[in-house]
Amino acid sequence: MVPPHWRATEKGLYSQGGLAATPGTSNHGWGLSVDLDLNPASEAWMKANAPRFGFVEDVPREPWHWTYRPAQ
C-alpha cells in the first residue's frame, strides 16, 4: 500500500515552498483546523461569533482558516 503522503512527497510539496505540511504536523490533519468557503456575511459572522465556540482566526492573510482552540 502506498503511504498517504507519498503523492505530496513525490511532487515536492513539503520541500518546495511549503505548499503542504509534513504529515503529522498540521492542525488540519489533527481535526483542529478547517478552511471554510465563506461569503462576506458569513465571514463577518465568524469574526464576531467564532470565539464563543472556541474558534480563532490564527493565520494572517487567510480569513478562511479557523482553528479550534477552546479557552483553557
Tab-separated table of C-alpha atoms in Angstrom:
chain	number	residue	atom	x	y	z
A	1	MET	CA	0.000	0.000	0.000
A	2	VAL	CA	1.255	3.488	-0.873
A	3	PRO	CA	1.585	5.803	2.163
A	4	PRO	CA	-0.946	8.686	2.087
A	5	HIS	CA	1.780	11.311	1.992
A	6	TRP	CA	3.565	9.693	-0.965
A	7	ARG	CA	1.969	11.919	-3.618
A	8	ALA	CA	2.894	15.143	-1.777
A	9	THR	CA	6.445	13.883	-1.272
A	10	GLU	CA	6.704	12.897	-4.939
A	11	LYS	CA	5.532	16.352	-6.034
A	12	GLY	CA	7.960	18.092	-3.678
A	13	LEU	CA	5.211	19.901	-1.787
A	14	TYR	CA	7.000	19.628	1.554
A	15	SER	CA	10.325	20.960	0.316
A	16	GLN	CA	9.362	23.453	-2.397
A	17	GLY	CA	7.650	26.434	-0.869
A	18	GLY	CA	5.723	24.832	1.965
A	19	LEU	CA	2.596	24.044	-0.040
A	20	ALA	CA	1.817	21.094	2.221
A	21	ALA	CA	2.629	20.387	5.843
A	22	THR	CA	4.756	17.416	6.759
A	23	PRO	CA	2.451	14.559	7.817
A	24	GLY	CA	1.542	14.719	11.482
A	25	THR	CA	2.301	18.440	11.840
A	26	SER	CA	-0.873	20.068	10.508
A	27	ASN	CA	-3.813	21.101	12.674
A	28	HIS	CA	-5.952	20.152	9.662
A	29	GLY	CA	-4.733	16.573	9.923
A	30	TRP	CA	-5.478	16.518	13.643
A	31	GLY	CA	-9.019	17.773	13.006
A	32	LEU	CA	-8.410	21.074	14.807
A	33	SER	CA	-8.372	23.456	11.822
A	34	VAL	CA	-10.750	23.944	8.924
A	35	ASP	CA	-10.739	26.048	5.767
A	36	LEU	CA	-14.179	27.496	5.104
A	37	ASP	CA	-15.621	28.903	1.878
A	38	LEU	CA	-17.268	31.994	3.375
A	39	ASN	CA	-19.206	34.784	1.734
A	40	PRO	CA	-18.728	38.290	3.268
A	41	ALA	CA	-21.735	37.942	5.601
A	42	SER	CA	-20.566	34.536	6.853
A	43	GLU	CA	-17.019	35.816	7.319
A	44	ALA	CA	-18.335	38.719	9.411
A	45	TRP	CA	-20.411	36.295	11.487
A	46	MET	CA	-17.380	34.096	12.108
A	47	LYS	CA	-15.253	37.057	13.200
A	48	ALA	CA	-17.980	38.175	15.612
A	49	ASN	CA	-19.075	34.779	16.966
A	50	ALA	CA	-16.440	32.090	16.441
A	51	PRO	CA	-14.607	32.827	19.718
A	52	ARG	CA	-17.783	31.943	21.642
A	53	PHE	CA	-17.465	28.437	20.223
A	54	GLY	CA	-13.696	28.092	20.742
A	55	PHE	CA	-12.522	29.013	17.232
A	56	VAL	CA	-9.777	31.510	16.427
A	57	GLU	CA	-8.565	33.007	13.171
A	58	ASP	CA	-4.879	32.225	13.643
A	59	VAL	CA	-3.272	32.536	10.197
A	60	PRO	CA	-2.658	36.088	8.978
A	61	ARG	CA	-3.968	36.802	5.480
A	62	GLU	CA	-6.130	33.633	5.488
A	63	PRO	CA	-9.650	34.643	6.586
A	64	TRP	CA	-10.919	31.192	5.556
A	65	HIS	CA	-8.679	29.345	8.062
A	66	TRP	CA	-10.133	28.701	11.534
A	67	THR	CA	-8.670	26.656	14.382
A	68	TYR	CA	-10.477	25.141	17.345
A	69	ARG	CA	-8.696	26.384	20.443
A	70	PRO	CA	-11.085	26.493	23.413
A	71	ALA	CA	-10.236	28.664	26.403
A	72	GLN	CA	-8.092	26.857	28.920
